[in-house]
């Protein structure tokens, strides 16, 4: 069965001898000595609605019972549809910014100041309240300048659900 008993013995001795060889120690590098890892530059699309805001429910009281409850993601969708119907060549969102109480949304609209969403997490989901919106000093009166978040939500729903425009946008 074993034709080369000497070879087997030699192999066994070599393997056993190698396991007893001292392994050289490498010098210890502290955290300060380690070279800095190159981190790739990541670009964040600030126009994209933050993931935790997409499904956040708006809890503003409804002005009109016909206006359904909606999420922040749906509100942004209606705003984009409204601008597209108005032949705007830009999206509604310029950028999102996290705040201490929720998010601030800067828009590409020259009519409204940044929108403020005050949010909190509940046991089931996330809910947000859209605060009063400042339409800026170009408004004729103070009553016209400040719009409750509920009315803004209704406006975007009413104008973003369907587009009355039948002719194509001019190029």
Tab-separated table of N, CA and C in Angstrom:
chain	number	residue	atom	x	y	z
A	1	UNK	N	0.810	-1.175	0.000
A	1	UNK	CA	0.000	0.000	0.000
A	1	UNK	C	0.866	1.256	0.000
A	2	UNK	N	1.845	1.274	0.861
A	2	UNK	CA	2.697	2.442	0.918
A	2	UNK	C	4.033	2.089	0.282
A	3	UNK	N	4.289	2.574	-0.926
A	3	UNK	CA	5.493	2.230	-1.663
A	3	UNK	C	6.689	3.044	-1.207
A	4	UNK	N	6.429	4.238	-0.739
A	4	UNK	CA	7.537	5.108	-0.351
A	4	UNK	C	7.410	5.520	1.109
A	5	UNK	N	7.715	4.625	2.048
A	5	UNK	CA	7.562	4.970	3.461
A	5	UNK	C	8.514	6.082	3.882
A	6	UNK	N	9.664	6.142	3.297
A	6	UNK	CA	10.628	7.183	3.655
A	6	UNK	C	10.134	8.564	3.236
A	7	UNK	N	9.498	8.613	2.089
A	7	UNK	CA	8.984	9.894	1.590
A	7	UNK	C	7.870	10.410	2.486
A	8	UNK	N	7.022	9.538	2.943
A	8	UNK	CA	5.928	9.939	3.835
A	8	UNK	C	6.484	10.452	5.155
A	9	UNK	N	7.516	9.773	5.679
A	9	UNK	CA	8.118	10.207	6.929
A	9	UNK	C	8.782	11.569	6.767
A	10	UNK	N	9.475	11.773	5.651
A	10	UNK	CA	10.128	13.049	5.383
A	10	UNK	C	9.099	14.178	5.277
A	11	UNK	N	8.011	13.943	4.576
A	11	UNK	CA	6.958	14.954	4.437
A	11	UNK	C	6.350	15.298	5.785
A	12	UNK	N	6.132	14.302	6.608
A	12	UNK	CA	5.564	14.523	7.939
A	12	UNK	C	6.510	15.355	8.800
A	13	UNK	N	7.805	15.084	8.731
A	13	UNK	CA	8.780	15.851	9.507
A	13	UNK	C	8.876	17.301	9.018
A	14	UNK	N	8.811	17.511	7.722
A	14	UNK	CA	8.891	18.873	7.169
A	14	UNK	C	7.683	19.685	7.610
A	15	UNK	N	6.505	19.099	7.526
A	15	UNK	CA	5.290	19.817	7.928
A	15	UNK	C	5.327	20.102	9.422
A	16	UNK	N	5.746	19.151	10.215
A	16	UNK	CA	5.817	19.358	11.662
A	16	UNK	C	6.877	20.401	11.993
A	17	UNK	N	7.989	20.387	11.284
A	17	UNK	CA	9.050	21.364	11.530
A	17	UNK	C	8.628	22.774	11.144
A	18	UNK	N	7.851	22.917	10.103
A	18	UNK	CA	7.405	24.244	9.663
A	18	UNK	C	6.439	24.865	10.650
A	19	UNK	N	5.694	24.049	11.332
A	19	UNK	CA	4.720	24.611	12.258
A	19	UNK	C	5.399	25.191	13.492
A	20	UNK	N	6.661	24.875	13.711
A	20	UNK	CA	7.383	25.377	14.870
A	20	UNK	C	8.289	26.557	14.515
A	21	UNK	N	8.273	26.990	13.286
A	21	UNK	CA	9.121	28.110	12.877
A	21	UNK	C	8.557	29.398	13.453
A	22	UNK	N	9.422	30.263	13.971
A	22	UNK	CA	8.926	31.536	14.496
A	22	UNK	C	8.468	32.443	13.348
A	23	UNK	N	7.377	33.105	13.577
A	23	UNK	CA	6.835	34.028	12.582
A	23	UNK	C	7.309	35.425	12.955
A	24	UNK	N	7.893	36.151	12.011
A	24	UNK	CA	8.360	37.494	12.359
A	24	UNK	C	7.183	38.397	12.709
A	25	UNK	N	7.400	39.255	13.686
A	25	UNK	CA	6.357	40.188	14.119
A	25	UNK	C	6.447	41.452	13.283
A	26	UNK	N	5.286	41.949	12.907
A	26	UNK	CA	5.226	43.200	12.164
A	26	UNK	C	5.165	44.351	13.153
A	27	UNK	N	5.718	45.498	12.785
A	27	UNK	CA	5.641	46.634	13.710
A	27	UNK	C	4.193	47.068	13.888
A	28	UNK	N	3.875	47.520	15.101
A	28	UNK	CA	2.509	47.959	15.420
A	28	UNK	C	2.288	49.360	14.858
A	29	UNK	N	1.229	49.511	14.121
A	29	UNK	CA	0.855	50.829	13.611
A	29	UNK	C	-0.327	51.324	14.407
A	30	UNK	N	-0.199	52.484	15.007
A	30	UNK	CA	-1.315	53.085	15.733
A	30	UNK	C	-2.277	53.728	14.752
A	31	UNK	N	-3.387	54.202	15.261
A	31	UNK	CA	-4.388	54.847	14.409
A	31	UNK	C	-3.820	56.088	13.739
A	32	UNK	N	-2.877	56.764	14.426
A	32	UNK	CA	-2.291	57.975	13.853
A	32	UNK	C	-1.300	57.653	12.747
A	33	UNK	N	-0.698	56.440	12.807
A	33	UNK	CA	0.316	56.066	11.835
A	33	UNK	C	-0.274	55.518	10.543
A	34	UNK	N	-1.500	55.068	10.593
A	34	UNK	CA	-2.110	54.445	9.421
A	34	UNK	C	-2.374	55.494	8.351
A	35	UNK	N	-2.122	55.135	7.100
A	35	UNK	CA	-2.417	56.101	6.038
A	35	UNK	C	-3.922	56.314	5.923
A	36	UNK	N	-4.296	57.505	5.562
A	36	UNK	CA	-5.721	57.829	5.425
A	36	UNK	C	-6.291	57.074	4.239
A	37	UNK	N	-7.408	56.434	4.470
A	37	UNK	CA	-8.068	55.701	3.396
A	37	UNK	C	-8.688	56.697	2.434
A	38	UNK	N	-8.502	56.445	1.191
A	38	UNK	CA	-9.077	57.334	0.186
A	38	UNK	C	-10.567	57.057	0.092
A	39	UNK	N	-11.366	58.039	0.394
A	39	UNK	CA	-12.812	57.875	0.296
A	39	UNK	C	-13.274	58.526	-0.991
A	40	UNK	N	-14.047	57.801	-1.759
A	40	UNK	CA	-14.516	58.390	-3.007
A	40	UNK	C	-15.479	59.534	-2.716
A	41	UNK	N	-15.399	60.547	-3.527
A	41	UNK	CA	-16.298	61.692	-3.360
A	41	UNK	C	-17.705	61.259	-3.745
A	42	UNK	N	-18.632	61.428	-2.830
A	42	UNK	CA	-20.010	61.064	-3.120
A	42	UNK	C	-20.803	62.330	-3.355
A	43	UNK	N	-21.576	62.313	-4.383
A	43	UNK	CA	-22.429	63.454	-4.656
A	43	UNK	C	-23.839	63.080	-4.255
A	44	UNK	N	-24.466	63.959	-3.538
A	44	UNK	CA	-25.820	63.724	-3.068
A	44	UNK	C	-26.755	64.561	-3.916
A	45	UNK	N	-27.755	63.909	-4.473
A	45	UNK	CA	-28.755	64.625	-5.252
A	45	UNK	C	-29.695	65.307	-4.277
A	46	UNK	N	-29.528	66.610	-4.118
A	46	UNK	CA	-30.326	67.329	-3.134
A	46	UNK	C	-31.731	67.611	-3.638
A	47	UNK	N	-32.012	67.307	-4.911
A	47	UNK	CA	-33.377	67.486	-5.406
A	47	UNK	C	-34.229	66.260	-5.119
A	48	UNK	N	-33.583	65.146	-4.818
A	48	UNK	CA	-34.333	63.921	-4.532
A	48	UNK	C	-34.967	64.025	-3.147
A	49	UNK	N	-36.219	63.655	-3.063
A	49	UNK	CA	-36.921	63.688	-1.780
A	49	UNK	C	-36.284	62.666	-0.846
A	50	UNK	N	-35.907	63.074	0.371
A	50	UNK	CA	-35.303	62.119	1.308
A	50	UNK	C	-36.224	60.916	1.529
A	51	UNK	N	-35.621	59.766	1.658
A	51	UNK	CA	-36.378	58.515	1.775
A	51	UNK	C	-37.400	58.561	2.900
A	52	UNK	N	-37.012	59.129	4.055
A	52	UNK	CA	-37.954	59.152	5.180
A	52	UNK	C	-39.096	60.132	4.958
A	53	UNK	N	-38.986	60.991	3.941
A	53	UNK	CA	-40.057	61.942	3.651
A	53	UNK	C	-41.017	61.426	2.578
A	54	UNK	N	-40.569	60.492	1.764
A	54	UNK	CA	-41.421	59.990	0.677
A	54	UNK	C	-42.754	59.465	1.187
A	55	UNK	N	-42.710	58.712	2.256
A	55	UNK	CA	-43.934	58.087	2.771
A	55	UNK	C	-44.481	58.779	4.015
A	56	UNK	N	-43.903	59.929	4.370
A	56	UNK	CA	-44.390	60.662	5.547
A	56	UNK	C	-45.772	61.237	5.252
A	57	UNK	N	-46.711	61.000	6.144
A	57	UNK	CA	-48.083	61.483	5.959
A	57	UNK	C	-48.203	62.941	6.385
A	58	UNK	N	-48.850	63.736	5.546
A	58	UNK	CA	-49.134	65.128	5.894
A	58	UNK	C	-50.335	65.144	6.824
A	59	UNK	N	-50.206	65.811	7.964
A	59	UNK	CA	-51.274	65.813	8.964
A	59	UNK	C	-51.985	67.162	9.050
A	60	UNK	N	-51.730	68.042	8.097
A	60	UNK	CA	-52.452	69.316	8.086
A	60	UNK	C	-53.945	69.032	7.964
A	61	UNK	N	-54.785	69.813	8.667
A	61	UNK	CA	-56.234	69.614	8.508
A	61	UNK	C	-56.633	69.935	7.067
A	62	UNK	N	-57.539	69.148	6.530
A	62	UNK	CA	-57.958	69.344	5.136
A	62	UNK	C	-58.948	70.500	5.040
A	63	UNK	N	-58.698	71.391	4.086
A	63	UNK	CA	-59.594	72.518	3.834
A	63	UNK	C	-60.867	72.010	3.174
A	64	UNK	N	-60.698	71.054	2.268
A	64	UNK	CA	-61.816	70.495	1.516
A	64	UNK	C	-61.836	68.987	1.763
A	65	UNK	N	-62.969	68.440	2.197
A	65	UNK	CA	-63.027	66.986	2.432
A	65	UNK	C	-62.748	66.167	1.173
A	66	UNK	N	-62.895	66.778	0.000
A	66	UNK	CA	-62.622	66.060	-1.245
A	66	UNK	C	-61.118	65.890	-1.483
A	67	UNK	N	-60.308	66.669	-0.802
A	67	UNK	CA	-58.857	66.527	-0.923
A	67	UNK	C	-58.427	65.341	-0.066
A	68	UNK	N	-57.839	64.329	-0.682
A	68	UNK	CA	-57.477	63.137	0.098
A	68	UNK	C	-56.258	63.392	0.985
A	69	UNK	N	-56.106	62.547	1.995
A	69	UNK	CA	-54.867	62.571	2.769
A	69	UNK	C	-53.750	62.153	1.826
A	70	UNK	N	-52.579	62.707	2.024
A	70	UNK	CA	-51.488	62.337	1.123
A	70	UNK	C	-50.153	62.363	1.844
A	71	UNK	N	-49.163	61.839	1.160
A	71	UNK	CA	-47.801	61.817	1.677
A	71	UNK	C	-47.024	62.991	1.090
A	72	UNK	N	-45.865	63.252	1.664
A	72	UNK	CA	-45.001	64.311	1.140
A	72	UNK	C	-44.559	63.951	-0.278
A	73	UNK	N	-44.262	62.679	-0.519
A	73	UNK	CA	-43.866	62.250	-1.864
A	73	UNK	C	-44.937	62.546	-2.894
A	74	UNK	N	-46.199	62.308	-2.559
A	74	UNK	CA	-47.311	62.583	-3.475
A	74	UNK	C	-47.459	64.088	-3.689
A	75	UNK	N	-47.265	64.882	-2.641
A	75	UNK	CA	-47.336	66.337	-2.769
A	75	UNK	C	-46.298	66.841	-3.770
A	76	UNK	N	-45.087	66.322	-3.696
A	76	UNK	CA	-44.024	66.731	-4.619
A	76	UNK	C	-44.372	66.290	-6.038
A	77	UNK	N	-44.955	65.109	-6.175
A	77	UNK	CA	-45.384	64.635	-7.498
A	77	UNK	C	-46.414	65.586	-8.098
A	78	UNK	N	-47.405	65.998	-7.310
A	78	UNK	CA	-48.419	66.940	-7.802
A	78	UNK	C	-47.801	68.292	-8.147
A	79	UNK	N	-46.843	68.742	-7.360
A	79	UNK	CA	-46.178	70.016	-7.645
A	79	UNK	C	-45.421	69.941	-8.969
A	80	UNK	N	-44.738	68.825	-9.221
A	80	UNK	CA	-44.028	68.659	-10.495
A	80	UNK	C	-45.003	68.609	-11.666
A	81	UNK	N	-46.125	67.930	-11.489
A	81	UNK	CA	-47.143	67.877	-12.551
A	81	UNK	C	-47.695	69.268	-12.843
A	82	UNK	N	-47.939	70.035	-11.774
A	82	UNK	CA	-48.463	71.393	-11.943
A	82	UNK	C	-47.481	72.243	-12.747
A	83	UNK	N	-46.198	72.164	-12.425
A	83	UNK	CA	-45.202	72.934	-13.165
A	83	UNK	C	-45.093	72.459	-14.609
A	84	UNK	N	-45.182	71.158	-14.830
A	84	UNK	CA	-45.120	70.630	-16.195
A	84	UNK	C	-46.312	71.112	-17.007
A	85	UNK	N	-47.472	71.164	-16.382
A	85	UNK	CA	-48.666	71.652	-17.067
A	85	UNK	C	-48.516	73.135	-17.401
A	86	UNK	N	-47.791	73.848	-16.561
A	86	UNK	CA	-47.568	75.282	-16.756
A	86	UNK	C	-46.386	75.532	-17.695
A	87	UNK	N	-45.892	74.475	-18.324
A	87	UNK	CA	-44.781	74.524	-19.283
A	87	UNK	C	-43.470	74.985	-18.656
A	88	UNK	N	-43.302	74.746	-17.393
A	88	UNK	CA	-42.028	75.073	-16.748
A	88	UNK	C	-40.997	74.031	-17.164
A	89	UNK	N	-39.789	74.449	-17.333
A	89	UNK	CA	-38.741	73.513	-17.753
A	89	UNK	C	-37.905	73.039	-16.566
A	90	UNK	N	-38.446	73.174	-15.376
A	90	UNK	CA	-37.713	72.790	-14.180
A	90	UNK	C	-38.619	72.021	-13.228
A	91	UNK	N	-37.995	71.311	-12.321
A	91	UNK	CA	-38.753	70.593	-11.295
A	91	UNK	C	-39.071	71.532	-10.148
A	92	UNK	N	-39.992	71.126	-9.298
A	92	UNK	CA	-40.427	71.938	-8.169
A	92	UNK	C	-39.325	72.066	-7.110
A	93	UNK	N	-38.627	70.974	-6.841
A	93	UNK	CA	-37.636	70.936	-5.763
A	93	UNK	C	-36.289	71.459	-6.247
A	94	UNK	N	-35.752	72.419	-5.508
A	94	UNK	CA	-34.371	72.851	-5.747
A	94	UNK	C	-33.440	72.044	-4.848
A	95	UNK	N	-33.783	71.998	-3.546
A	95	UNK	CA	-32.975	71.180	-2.635
A	95	UNK	C	-33.698	70.981	-1.311
A	96	UNK	N	-33.372	69.874	-0.658
A	96	UNK	CA	-33.885	69.546	0.672
A	96	UNK	C	-32.782	69.801	1.684
A	97	UNK	N	-33.165	70.281	2.855
A	97	UNK	CA	-32.207	70.498	3.936
A	97	UNK	C	-32.827	69.990	5.237
A	98	UNK	N	-32.086	69.136	5.927
A	98	UNK	CA	-32.567	68.617	7.215
A	98	UNK	C	-32.454	69.730	8.255
A	99	UNK	N	-33.494	69.874	9.076
A	99	UNK	CA	-33.496	70.860	10.157
A	99	UNK	C	-33.655	70.127	11.488
A	100	UNK	N	-33.655	70.875	12.570
A	100	UNK	CA	-33.792	70.260	13.893
A	100	UNK	C	-35.154	69.603	14.083
A	101	UNK	N	-36.179	70.097	13.378
A	101	UNK	CA	-37.539	69.585	13.581
A	101	UNK	C	-38.114	68.862	12.367
A	102	UNK	N	-37.367	68.745	11.300
A	102	UNK	CA	-37.887	68.093	10.100
A	102	UNK	C	-37.034	68.431	8.892
A	103	UNK	N	-37.659	69.072	7.899
A	103	UNK	CA	-36.952	69.435	6.671
A	103	UNK	C	-37.400	70.802	6.170
A	104	UNK	N	-36.474	71.459	5.462
A	104	UNK	CA	-36.777	72.691	4.736
A	104	UNK	C	-36.627	72.345	3.253
A	105	UNK	N	-37.612	72.744	2.477
A	105	UNK	CA	-37.603	72.488	1.044
A	105	UNK	C	-37.487	73.813	0.312
A	106	UNK	N	-36.369	73.989	-0.400
A	106	UNK	CA	-36.207	75.162	-1.252
A	106	UNK	C	-36.731	74.783	-2.626
A	107	UNK	N	-37.594	75.631	-3.165
A	107	UNK	CA	-38.242	75.321	-4.437
A	107	UNK	C	-37.637	76.149	-5.563
A	108	UNK	N	-37.957	75.767	-6.776
A	108	UNK	CA	-37.576	76.544	-7.950
A	108	UNK	C	-38.644	77.565	-8.293
A	109	UNK	N	-39.617	77.710	-7.429
A	109	UNK	CA	-40.680	78.684	-7.634
A	109	UNK	C	-40.213	80.034	-7.121
A	110	UNK	N	-40.435	81.064	-7.901
A	110	UNK	CA	-40.099	82.402	-7.454
A	110	UNK	C	-41.189	83.000	-6.597
A	111	UNK	N	-42.268	82.253	-6.392
A	111	UNK	CA	-43.435	82.782	-5.688
A	111	UNK	C	-43.431	82.432	-4.207
A	112	UNK	N	-42.883	81.295	-3.833
A	112	UNK	CA	-42.946	80.881	-2.430
A	112	UNK	C	-41.554	80.802	-1.814
A	113	UNK	N	-41.490	81.167	-0.542
A	113	UNK	CA	-40.257	81.018	0.234
A	113	UNK	C	-40.076	79.531	0.532
A	114	UNK	N	-38.941	79.139	1.084
A	114	UNK	CA	-38.769	77.715	1.405
A	114	UNK	C	-39.909	77.175	2.272
A	115	UNK	N	-40.299	75.942	1.981
A	115	UNK	CA	-41.363	75.274	2.732
A	115	UNK	C	-40.747	74.571	3.937
A	116	UNK	N	-41.425	74.663	5.056
A	116	UNK	CA	-40.944	74.028	6.289
A	116	UNK	C	-41.869	72.868	6.652
A	117	UNK	N	-41.287	71.699	6.829
A	117	UNK	CA	-42.019	70.518	7.278
A	117	UNK	C	-41.555	70.189	8.696
A	118	UNK	N	-42.473	70.205	9.640
A	118	UNK	CA	-42.181	69.789	11.011
A	118	UNK	C	-42.641	68.336	11.109
A	119	UNK	N	-41.723	67.448	11.481
A	119	UNK	CA	-42.023	66.013	11.422
A	119	UNK	C	-41.740	65.324	12.751
A	120	UNK	N	-42.387	64.165	12.901
A	120	UNK	CA	-42.094	63.289	14.034
A	120	UNK	C	-42.416	61.861	13.623
A	121	UNK	N	-41.721	60.944	14.262
A	121	UNK	CA	-41.966	59.528	14.027
A	121	UNK	C	-42.990	59.040	15.035
A	122	UNK	N	-43.936	58.238	14.544
A	122	UNK	CA	-44.930	57.619	15.410
A	122	UNK	C	-44.628	56.128	15.469
A	123	UNK	N	-45.452	55.395	16.174
A	123	UNK	CA	-45.246	53.945	16.270
A	123	UNK	C	-45.379	53.281	14.900
A	124	UNK	N	-46.259	53.822	14.051
A	124	UNK	CA	-46.530	53.191	12.761
A	124	UNK	C	-45.771	53.807	11.597
A	125	UNK	N	-45.604	55.114	11.598
A	125	UNK	CA	-44.998	55.769	10.448
A	125	UNK	C	-44.416	57.120	10.842
A	126	UNK	N	-44.227	57.959	9.868
A	126	UNK	CA	-43.725	59.316	10.082
A	126	UNK	C	-44.812	60.268	9.630
A	127	UNK	N	-45.013	61.332	10.402
A	127	UNK	CA	-46.006	62.327	10.023
A	127	UNK	C	-45.353	63.701	10.021
A	128	UNK	N	-45.837	64.555	9.107
A	128	UNK	CA	-45.277	65.892	8.953
A	128	UNK	C	-46.391	66.918	8.822
A	129	UNK	N	-46.096	68.109	9.268
A	129	UNK	CA	-47.017	69.235	9.174
A	129	UNK	C	-46.333	70.299	8.333
A	130	UNK	N	-46.992	70.734	7.273
A	130	UNK	CA	-46.468	71.798	6.419
A	130	UNK	C	-46.876	73.130	7.031
A	131	UNK	N	-45.891	73.929	7.430
A	131	UNK	CA	-46.182	75.198	8.098
A	131	UNK	C	-46.681	76.236	7.097
A	132	UNK	N	-47.071	77.384	7.623
A	132	UNK	CA	-47.562	78.482	6.790
A	132	UNK	C	-46.483	78.894	5.787
A	133	UNK	N	-46.913	79.249	4.594
A	133	UNK	CA	-45.990	79.552	3.510
A	133	UNK	C	-45.998	81.047	3.224
A	134	UNK	N	-44.807	81.606	3.112
A	134	UNK	CA	-44.638	83.021	2.803
A	134	UNK	C	-44.492	83.165	1.291
A	135	UNK	N	-45.432	83.872	0.666
A	135	UNK	CA	-45.387	84.079	-0.783
A	135	UNK	C	-44.524	85.277	-1.160
A	136	UNK	N	-43.942	85.935	-0.178
A	136	UNK	CA	-42.999	87.009	-0.456
A	136	UNK	C	-43.624	88.383	-0.503
A	137	UNK	N	-42.779	89.414	-0.558
A	137	UNK	CA	-43.256	90.798	-0.515
A	137	UNK	C	-44.019	91.226	-1.767
A	138	UNK	N	-43.982	90.441	-2.824
A	138	UNK	CA	-44.719	90.814	-4.038
A	138	UNK	C	-46.227	90.658	-3.875
A	139	UNK	N	-46.676	89.971	-2.828
A	139	UNK	CA	-48.119	89.825	-2.576
A	139	UNK	C	-48.697	91.195	-2.219
A	140	UNK	N	-49.907	91.452	-2.701
A	140	UNK	CA	-50.529	92.770	-2.515
A	140	UNK	C	-50.839	93.068	-1.052
A	141	UNK	N	-51.343	92.077	-0.315
A	141	UNK	CA	-51.706	92.290	1.091
A	141	UNK	C	-51.081	91.197	1.949
A	142	UNK	N	-51.084	91.423	3.238
A	142	UNK	CA	-50.557	90.402	4.143
A	142	UNK	C	-51.413	89.151	4.132
A	143	UNK	N	-52.731	89.315	3.945
A	143	UNK	CA	-53.611	88.138	3.881
A	143	UNK	C	-53.245	87.256	2.693
A	144	UNK	N	-52.826	87.881	1.580
A	144	UNK	CA	-52.430	87.114	0.397
A	144	UNK	C	-51.004	86.591	0.518
A	145	UNK	N	-50.206	87.262	1.321
A	145	UNK	CA	-48.794	86.879	1.426
A	145	UNK	C	-48.611	85.541	2.127
A	146	UNK	N	-49.360	85.299	3.186
A	146	UNK	CA	-49.167	84.079	3.972
A	146	UNK	C	-50.288	83.085	3.697
A	147	UNK	N	-49.891	81.887	3.275
A	147	UNK	CA	-50.845	80.844	2.901
A	147	UNK	C	-50.702	79.683	3.880
A	148	UNK	N	-51.794	79.256	4.509
A	148	UNK	CA	-51.706	78.071	5.375
A	148	UNK	C	-51.270	76.843	4.572
A	149	UNK	N	-50.515	75.978	5.216
A	149	UNK	CA	-50.049	74.763	4.547
A	149	UNK	C	-51.188	73.946	3.972
A	150	UNK	N	-52.332	73.909	4.662
A	150	UNK	CA	-53.493	73.140	4.192
A	150	UNK	C	-54.001	73.655	2.853
A	151	UNK	N	-54.037	74.976	2.685
A	151	UNK	CA	-54.504	75.544	1.414
A	151	UNK	C	-53.510	75.272	0.293
A	152	UNK	N	-52.229	75.300	0.616
A	152	UNK	CA	-51.206	75.005	-0.381
A	152	UNK	C	-51.325	73.557	-0.844
A	153	UNK	N	-51.559	72.649	0.096
A	153	UNK	CA	-51.735	71.235	-0.244
A	153	UNK	C	-52.941	71.076	-1.164
A	154	UNK	N	-54.055	71.728	-0.823
A	154	UNK	CA	-55.253	71.635	-1.658
A	154	UNK	C	-54.989	72.207	-3.045
A	155	UNK	N	-54.297	73.343	-3.143
A	155	UNK	CA	-53.987	73.956	-4.429
A	155	UNK	C	-53.176	73.004	-5.307
A	156	UNK	N	-52.133	72.401	-4.737
A	156	UNK	CA	-51.310	71.488	-5.535
A	156	UNK	C	-52.085	70.245	-5.938
A	157	UNK	N	-52.945	69.759	-5.066
A	157	UNK	CA	-53.760	68.599	-5.425
A	157	UNK	C	-54.705	68.957	-6.571
A	158	UNK	N	-55.428	70.064	-6.426
A	158	UNK	CA	-56.397	70.462	-7.452
A	158	UNK	C	-55.736	70.719	-8.804
A	159	UNK	N	-54.548	71.299	-8.798
A	159	UNK	CA	-53.889	71.667	-10.049
A	159	UNK	C	-52.888	70.633	-10.541
A	160	UNK	N	-52.551	69.662	-9.707
A	160	UNK	CA	-51.602	68.641	-10.121
A	160	UNK	C	-52.252	67.347	-10.556
A	161	UNK	N	-53.519	67.151	-10.206
A	161	UNK	CA	-54.224	65.918	-10.578
A	161	UNK	C	-54.516	65.897	-12.071
A	162	UNK	N	-54.975	66.999	-12.587
A	162	UNK	CA	-55.311	67.060	-14.014
A	162	UNK	C	-54.804	68.365	-14.599
A	163	UNK	N	-54.388	68.286	-15.826
A	163	UNK	CA	-53.864	69.460	-16.524
A	163	UNK	C	-54.893	69.897	-17.564
A	164	UNK	N	-55.409	71.121	-17.451
A	164	UNK	CA	-56.404	71.573	-18.418
A	164	UNK	C	-55.806	71.910	-19.789
A	165	UNK	N	-54.492	72.023	-19.869
A	165	UNK	CA	-53.835	72.382	-21.135
A	165	UNK	C	-54.050	71.271	-22.158
A	166	UNK	N	-54.482	71.658	-23.338
A	166	UNK	CA	-54.678	70.679	-24.406
A	166	UNK	C	-53.626	70.821	-25.494
A	167	UNK	N	-53.120	72.031	-25.679
A	167	UNK	CA	-52.095	72.240	-26.701
A	167	UNK	C	-50.719	71.952	-26.093
A	168	UNK	N	-49.763	71.550	-26.926
A	168	UNK	CA	-48.425	71.275	-26.396
A	168	UNK	C	-47.730	72.573	-25.966
A	169	UNK	N	-46.758	72.431	-25.107
A	169	UNK	CA	-45.995	73.594	-24.648
A	169	UNK	C	-45.144	74.134	-25.797
A	170	UNK	N	-45.010	75.452	-25.884
A	170	UNK	CA	-44.145	76.018	-26.928
A	170	UNK	C	-42.690	75.649	-26.647
A	171	UNK	N	-41.947	75.478	-27.708
A	171	UNK	CA	-40.534	75.089	-27.536
A	171	UNK	C	-39.623	76.262	-27.598
